[in-house]
Coordinates of C-alpha atoms and ligand atoms in Angstrom, one line a residue:
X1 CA 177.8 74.2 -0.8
X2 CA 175.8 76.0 2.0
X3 CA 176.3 79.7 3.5
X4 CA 174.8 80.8 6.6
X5 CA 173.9 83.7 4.9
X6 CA 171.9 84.7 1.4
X7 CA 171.6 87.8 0.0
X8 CA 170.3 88.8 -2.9
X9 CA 170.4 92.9 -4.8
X10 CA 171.5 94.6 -7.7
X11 CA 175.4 94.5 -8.1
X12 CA 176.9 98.0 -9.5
X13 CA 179.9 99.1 -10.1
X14 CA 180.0 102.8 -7.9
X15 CA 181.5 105.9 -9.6
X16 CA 182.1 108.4 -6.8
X17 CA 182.9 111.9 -6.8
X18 CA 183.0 114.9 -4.9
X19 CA 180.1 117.5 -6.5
X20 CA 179.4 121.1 -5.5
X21 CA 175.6 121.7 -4.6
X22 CA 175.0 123.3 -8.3
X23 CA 175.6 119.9 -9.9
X24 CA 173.4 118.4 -8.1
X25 CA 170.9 121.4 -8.9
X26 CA 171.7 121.3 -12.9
X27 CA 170.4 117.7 -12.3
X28 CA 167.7 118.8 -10.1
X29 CA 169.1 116.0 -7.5
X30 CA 168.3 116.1 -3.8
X31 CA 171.4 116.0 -1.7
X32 CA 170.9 112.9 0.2
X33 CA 168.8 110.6 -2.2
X34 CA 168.6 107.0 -4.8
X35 CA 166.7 107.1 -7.7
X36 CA 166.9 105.4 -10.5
X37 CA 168.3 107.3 -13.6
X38 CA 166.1 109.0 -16.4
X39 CA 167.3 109.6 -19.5
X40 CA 168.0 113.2 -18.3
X41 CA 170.3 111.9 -16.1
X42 CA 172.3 110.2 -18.7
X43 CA 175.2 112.7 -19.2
X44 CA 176.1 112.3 -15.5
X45 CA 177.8 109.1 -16.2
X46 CA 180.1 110.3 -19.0
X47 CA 180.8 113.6 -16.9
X48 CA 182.0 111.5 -13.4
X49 CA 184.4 109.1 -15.0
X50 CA 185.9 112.1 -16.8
X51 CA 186.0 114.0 -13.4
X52 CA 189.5 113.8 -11.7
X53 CA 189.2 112.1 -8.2
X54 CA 187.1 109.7 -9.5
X55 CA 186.8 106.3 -7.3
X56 CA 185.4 103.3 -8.9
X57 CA 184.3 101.5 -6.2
X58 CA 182.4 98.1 -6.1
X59 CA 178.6 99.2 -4.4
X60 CA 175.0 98.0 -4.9
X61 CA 173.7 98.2 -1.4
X62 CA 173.2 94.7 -1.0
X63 CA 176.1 93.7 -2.2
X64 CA 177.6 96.3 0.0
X65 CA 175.7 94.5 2.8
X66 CA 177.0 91.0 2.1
X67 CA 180.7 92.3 2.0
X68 CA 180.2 93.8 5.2
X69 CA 178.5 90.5 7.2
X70 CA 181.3 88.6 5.7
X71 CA 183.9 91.3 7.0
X72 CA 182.6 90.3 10.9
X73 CA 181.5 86.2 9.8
X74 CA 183.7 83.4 9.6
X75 CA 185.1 82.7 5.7
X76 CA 183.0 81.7 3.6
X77 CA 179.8 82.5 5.5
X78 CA 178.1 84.6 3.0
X79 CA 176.8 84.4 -0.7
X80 CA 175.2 86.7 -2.9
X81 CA 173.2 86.6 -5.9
X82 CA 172.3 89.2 -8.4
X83 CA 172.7 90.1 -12.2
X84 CA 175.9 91.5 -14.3
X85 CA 177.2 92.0 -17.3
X86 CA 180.0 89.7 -18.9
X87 CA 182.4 92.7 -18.9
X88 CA 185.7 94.5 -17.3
X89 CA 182.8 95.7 -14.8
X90 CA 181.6 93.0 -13.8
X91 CA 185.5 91.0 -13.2
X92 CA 186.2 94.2 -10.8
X93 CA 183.2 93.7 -8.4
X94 CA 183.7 89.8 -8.4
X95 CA 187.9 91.0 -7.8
X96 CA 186.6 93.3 -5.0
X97 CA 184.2 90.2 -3.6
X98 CA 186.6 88.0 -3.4
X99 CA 189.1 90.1 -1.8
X100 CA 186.1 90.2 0.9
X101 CA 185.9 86.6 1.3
X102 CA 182.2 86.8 -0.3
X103 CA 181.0 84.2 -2.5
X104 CA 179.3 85.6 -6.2
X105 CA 176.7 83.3 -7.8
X106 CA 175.8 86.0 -10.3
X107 CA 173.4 85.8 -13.4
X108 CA 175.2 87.2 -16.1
X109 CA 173.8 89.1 -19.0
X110 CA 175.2 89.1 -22.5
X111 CA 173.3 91.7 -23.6
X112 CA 173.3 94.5 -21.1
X113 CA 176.6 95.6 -19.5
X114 CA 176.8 95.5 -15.6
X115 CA 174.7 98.3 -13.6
X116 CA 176.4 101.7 -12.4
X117 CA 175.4 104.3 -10.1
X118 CA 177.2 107.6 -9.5
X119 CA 177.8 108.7 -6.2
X120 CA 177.5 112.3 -6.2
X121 CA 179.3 113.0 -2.8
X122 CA 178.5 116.8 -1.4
X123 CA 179.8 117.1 2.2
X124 CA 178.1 114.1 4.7
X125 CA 175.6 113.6 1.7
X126 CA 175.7 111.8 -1.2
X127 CA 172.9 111.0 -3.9
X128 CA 172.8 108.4 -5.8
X129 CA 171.6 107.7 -9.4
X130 CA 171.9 104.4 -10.8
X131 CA 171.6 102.7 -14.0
X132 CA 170.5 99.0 -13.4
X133 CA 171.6 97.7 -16.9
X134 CA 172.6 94.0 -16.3
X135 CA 170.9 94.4 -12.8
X136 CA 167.3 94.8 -13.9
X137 CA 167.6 91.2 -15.8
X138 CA 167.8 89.2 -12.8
X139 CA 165.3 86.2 -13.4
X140 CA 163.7 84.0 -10.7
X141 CA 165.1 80.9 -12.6
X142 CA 168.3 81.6 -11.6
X143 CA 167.6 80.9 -8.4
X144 CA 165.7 77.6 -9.8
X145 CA 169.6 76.2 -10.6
X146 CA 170.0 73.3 -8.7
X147 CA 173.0 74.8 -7.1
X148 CA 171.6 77.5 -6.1
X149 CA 168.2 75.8 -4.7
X150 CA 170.5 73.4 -2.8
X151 CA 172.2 77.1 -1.6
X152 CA 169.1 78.3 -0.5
X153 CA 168.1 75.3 1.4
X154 CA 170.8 75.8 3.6
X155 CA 170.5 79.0 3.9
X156 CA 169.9 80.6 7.8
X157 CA 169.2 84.1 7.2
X158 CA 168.1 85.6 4.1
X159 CA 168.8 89.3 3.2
X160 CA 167.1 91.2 0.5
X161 CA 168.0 94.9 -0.4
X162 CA 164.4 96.5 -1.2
X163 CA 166.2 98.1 -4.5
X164 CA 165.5 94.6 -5.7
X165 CA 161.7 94.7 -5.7
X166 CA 161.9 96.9 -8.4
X167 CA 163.7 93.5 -10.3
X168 CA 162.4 90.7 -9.4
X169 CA 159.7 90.5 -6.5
X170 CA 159.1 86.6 -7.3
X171 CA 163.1 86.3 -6.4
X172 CA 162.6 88.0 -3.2
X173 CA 159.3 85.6 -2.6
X174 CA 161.3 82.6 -3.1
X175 CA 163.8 83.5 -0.3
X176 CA 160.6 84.6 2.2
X177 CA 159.0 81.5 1.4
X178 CA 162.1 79.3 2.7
X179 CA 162.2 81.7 6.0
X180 CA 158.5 81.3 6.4
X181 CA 158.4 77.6 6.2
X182 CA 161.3 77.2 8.9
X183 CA 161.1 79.1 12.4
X184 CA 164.8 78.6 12.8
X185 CA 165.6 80.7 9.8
X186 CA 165.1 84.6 9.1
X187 CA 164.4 86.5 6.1
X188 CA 165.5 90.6 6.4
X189 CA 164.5 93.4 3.9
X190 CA 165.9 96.9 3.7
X191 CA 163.5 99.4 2.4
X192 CA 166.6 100.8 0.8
X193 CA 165.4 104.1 -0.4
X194 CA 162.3 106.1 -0.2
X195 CA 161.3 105.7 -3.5
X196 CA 160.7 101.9 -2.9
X197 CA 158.3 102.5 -0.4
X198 CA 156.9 105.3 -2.5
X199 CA 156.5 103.6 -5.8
X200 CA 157.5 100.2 -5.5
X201 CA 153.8 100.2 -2.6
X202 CA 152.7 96.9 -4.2
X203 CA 155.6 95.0 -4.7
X204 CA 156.6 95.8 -0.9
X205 CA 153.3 95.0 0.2
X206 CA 153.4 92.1 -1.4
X207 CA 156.6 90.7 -0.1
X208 CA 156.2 91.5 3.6
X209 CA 154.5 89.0 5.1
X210 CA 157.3 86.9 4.1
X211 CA 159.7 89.2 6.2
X212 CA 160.5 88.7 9.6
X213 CA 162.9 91.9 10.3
X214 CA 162.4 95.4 8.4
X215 CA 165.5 97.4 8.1
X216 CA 164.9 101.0 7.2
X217 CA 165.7 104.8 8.1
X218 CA 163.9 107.8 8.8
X219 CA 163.2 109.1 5.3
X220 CA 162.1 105.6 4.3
X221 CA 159.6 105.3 7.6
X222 CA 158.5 108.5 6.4
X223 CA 157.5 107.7 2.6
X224 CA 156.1 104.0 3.5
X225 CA 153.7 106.1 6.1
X226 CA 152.4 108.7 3.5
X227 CA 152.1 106.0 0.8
X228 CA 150.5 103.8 2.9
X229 CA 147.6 106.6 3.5
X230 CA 148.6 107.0 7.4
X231 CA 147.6 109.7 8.8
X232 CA 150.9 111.3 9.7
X233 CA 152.2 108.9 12.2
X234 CA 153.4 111.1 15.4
X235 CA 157.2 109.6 15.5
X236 CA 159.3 106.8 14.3
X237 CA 157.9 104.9 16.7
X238 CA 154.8 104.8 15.8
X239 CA 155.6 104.0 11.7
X240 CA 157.9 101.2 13.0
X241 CA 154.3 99.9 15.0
X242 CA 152.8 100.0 12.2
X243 CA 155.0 98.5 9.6
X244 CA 155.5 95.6 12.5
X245 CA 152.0 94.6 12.7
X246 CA 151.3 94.3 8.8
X247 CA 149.8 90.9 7.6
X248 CA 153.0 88.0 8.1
X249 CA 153.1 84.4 6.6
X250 CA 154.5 82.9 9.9
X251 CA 153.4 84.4 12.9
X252 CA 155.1 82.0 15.3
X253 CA 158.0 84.6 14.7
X254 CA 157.5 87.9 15.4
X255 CA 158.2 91.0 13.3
X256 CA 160.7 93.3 14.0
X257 CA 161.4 96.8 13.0
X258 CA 164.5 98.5 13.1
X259 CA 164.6 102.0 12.2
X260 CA 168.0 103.6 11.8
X261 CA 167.8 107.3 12.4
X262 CA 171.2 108.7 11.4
X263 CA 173.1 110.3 14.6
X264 CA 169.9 109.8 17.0
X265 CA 169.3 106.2 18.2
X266 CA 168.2 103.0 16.6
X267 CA 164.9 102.3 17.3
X268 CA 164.2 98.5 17.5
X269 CA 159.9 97.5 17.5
X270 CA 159.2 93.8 18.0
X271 CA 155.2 92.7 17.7
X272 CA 154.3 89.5 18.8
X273 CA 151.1 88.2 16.8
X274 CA 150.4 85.2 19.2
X275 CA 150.4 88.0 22.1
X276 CA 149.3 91.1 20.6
X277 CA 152.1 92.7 22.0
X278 CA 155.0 94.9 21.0
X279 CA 158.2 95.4 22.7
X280 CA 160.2 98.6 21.9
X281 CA 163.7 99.2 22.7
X282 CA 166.3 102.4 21.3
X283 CA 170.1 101.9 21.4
X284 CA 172.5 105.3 20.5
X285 CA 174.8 105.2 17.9
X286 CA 178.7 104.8 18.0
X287 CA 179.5 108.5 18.2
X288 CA 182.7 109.4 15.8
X289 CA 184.0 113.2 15.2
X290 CA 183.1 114.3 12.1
X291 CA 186.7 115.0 10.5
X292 CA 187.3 110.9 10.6
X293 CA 184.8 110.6 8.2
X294 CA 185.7 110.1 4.5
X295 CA 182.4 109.6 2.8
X296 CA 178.5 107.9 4.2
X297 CA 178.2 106.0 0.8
X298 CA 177.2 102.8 1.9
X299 CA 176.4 103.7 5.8
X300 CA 173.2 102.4 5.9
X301 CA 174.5 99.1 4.0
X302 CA 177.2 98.4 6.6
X303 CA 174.9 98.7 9.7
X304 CA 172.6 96.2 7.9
X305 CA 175.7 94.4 7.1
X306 CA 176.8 94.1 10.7
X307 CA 173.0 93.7 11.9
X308 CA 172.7 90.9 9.9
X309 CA 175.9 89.3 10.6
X310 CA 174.9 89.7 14.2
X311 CA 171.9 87.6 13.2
X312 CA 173.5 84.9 12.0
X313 CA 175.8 84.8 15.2
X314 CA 172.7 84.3 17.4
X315 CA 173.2 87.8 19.3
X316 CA 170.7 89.1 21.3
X317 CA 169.2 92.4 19.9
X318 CA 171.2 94.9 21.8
X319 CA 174.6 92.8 20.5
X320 CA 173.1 93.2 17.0
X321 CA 171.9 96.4 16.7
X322 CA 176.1 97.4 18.1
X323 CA 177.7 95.4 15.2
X324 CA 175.7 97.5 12.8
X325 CA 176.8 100.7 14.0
X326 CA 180.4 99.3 14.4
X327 CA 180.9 98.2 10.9
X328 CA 178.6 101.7 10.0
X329 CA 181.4 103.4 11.7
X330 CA 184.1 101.0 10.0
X331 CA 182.7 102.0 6.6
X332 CA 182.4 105.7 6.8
X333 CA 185.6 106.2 7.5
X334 CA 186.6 104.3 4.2
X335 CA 186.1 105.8 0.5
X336 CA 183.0 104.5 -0.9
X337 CA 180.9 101.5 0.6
X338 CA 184.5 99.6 1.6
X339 CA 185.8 97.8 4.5
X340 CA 189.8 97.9 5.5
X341 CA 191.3 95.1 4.9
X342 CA 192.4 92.6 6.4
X343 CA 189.1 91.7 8.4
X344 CA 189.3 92.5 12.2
X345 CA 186.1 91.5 14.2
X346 CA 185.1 93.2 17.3
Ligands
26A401 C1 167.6 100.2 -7.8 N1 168.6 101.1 -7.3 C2 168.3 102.5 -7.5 C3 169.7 100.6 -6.6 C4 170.7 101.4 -6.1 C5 171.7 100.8 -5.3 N2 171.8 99.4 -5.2 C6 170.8 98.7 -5.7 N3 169.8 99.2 -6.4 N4 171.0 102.7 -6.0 C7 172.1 102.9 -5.3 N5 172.6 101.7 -4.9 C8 173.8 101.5 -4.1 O1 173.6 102.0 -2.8 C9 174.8 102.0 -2.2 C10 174.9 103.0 -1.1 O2 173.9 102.7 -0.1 C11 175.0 102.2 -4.6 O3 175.7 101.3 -5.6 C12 175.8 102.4 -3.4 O4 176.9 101.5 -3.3

């Protein structure tokens, strides 16, 4: 079995609801956030699925990715790997994958149920807490299976969400590696949230030089600069020049950064290590009025979604960066991280 594309995050089953700004507050949640839940946070879970309006949705942002390059791909172009439970959970997200064509080669856990987050919408926001359970026991050796080596081997592009370095950094290695060795294949990451770059410093740092592309937004550039000691970068565009130069495995590619900066433009940064030289390019995002949208859960995983898939097709940069903020725009004006189906492509 080979897929042009690998991805590999932490499957979760979303719980979505509309929250006034004092729930957030009782919970002292920012608005627009993704943390991981602390036992404070606990209650929230028992409080959303008793909430009417409720939407249980299938989410994890990579998985969310992978469901969105398959939406624009050919069938059967994508696989995903992760951990769940061996519970009613975990059968909905592998129903709701399969009604998006996307292949599942999860690890399942039979002692932890299958990872939730609650997605706290307020207006165009929406924070996320999330409650890895079965998620957090992802284990390198299951991508030691020989099926799933002999997956990886033909794998073309590899994309990691960067909630997963705080799983299994060895797992997301594994994938680099195989991009590394080969300068026909490409490894992504997503920084994912600002607490990766934040806390998760080392485990980033260590996986980088095994990335060729960065995907990240604005929040994110900021907390990778101010974690990373720099002295205030002046703009985006100076972070992404930064985060494009940092120490990589193969440097017959180069690095590129694309920094996604809600309604202003994408930024796209390219170093090349054999010249020295970076290349910068912006491209302005699909405008859409602000009453078609139902919800941005899951935005940020579309356009990485469609990026990606635009990867995989060969697209030049420009060609790319547009499928992104098509399937972005696809997504948002869906409940929860979704896609309509039956697939169209652009
Ligand atoms: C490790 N954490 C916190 C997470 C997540 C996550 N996916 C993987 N790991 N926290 C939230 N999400 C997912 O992000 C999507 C929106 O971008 C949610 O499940 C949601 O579908």
């Amino acid at each position: 079995m080979s897929f042009p594309l690998v991805c590999l995050c932490n499957p979760l089953l979303d719980l979505q609801v509309d929250v006034e700004p004092s729930y957030l507050e009782k919970y002292s949640l920012k608005e627009n956030d993704a943390i991981l839940a602390e036992e404070k946070h606990l209650p929230i879970y028992d409080e959303v699925i008793n909430q009417p309006g409720l939407h249980i949705v299938a989410g994890g942002a990579g998985q969310n990715s992978a469901r969105a390059a398959q939406y624009v791909l050919p069938p059967k172009s994508v696989v995903y790997f992760g951990s769940v439970g061996n519970d009613q959970y975990a059968d909905l997200l592998i129903k709701a994958n399969e009604k998006a064509g996307l292949t599942t080669k999860y690890q399942v856990q039979t002692e932890h149920e299958t990872g939730k987050c609650a997605a706290l919408i307020n207006g165009l926001n929406r924070s996320l807490v999330t409650d890895l359970a079965a998620a957090n026991h992802f284990t390198l050796s299951h991508l030691e299976k020989p099926e799933n080596e002999e997956i990886i081997k033909g794998g073309k592009v590899f994309y990691i969400g960067g909630f997963h370095l705080t799983v299994s950094p060895e797992a997301i290695i594994k994938l680099g590696k195989e991009a590394a060795a080969h300068n026909d294949k490409i490894s992504v990451i997503n920084f994912s949230a600002p607490f990766i770059p934040e806390f998760f410093k080392d485990q980033l740092d260590k996986c980088l030089p095994y990335m060729d592309y960065v995907i990240c937004n604005e929040t994110e550039a900021e907390a990778y600069a101010s974690s990373h000691g720099y002295a205030e970068p002046s703009n985006l565009v100076e972070t992404a020049k930064l985060v494009a130069k940092t120490p990589k495995e193969n440097t017959t590619k180069p690095r590129i950064v694309v920094f996604t900066h809600g309604t202003e433009p994408t930024v796209v940064v390219k170093y090349d290590f054999a010249t020295e030289k970076y290349e910068i390019s912006e491209y302005p995002v699909h405008p859409i009025s602000v009453d078609k949208i139902k919800d941005t859960n899951g935005a940020g995983d579309a356009f990485a979604g469609g990026f990606i898939a635009g990867l995989v097709k060969g697209l030049p940069m420009a060609k790319a960066v547009d499928l992104g903020q098509w399937t972005a725009k696809v997504s948002i004006q869906e409940i929860g991280p979704s896609f309509p189906y039956d697939p169209k492509v652009t």
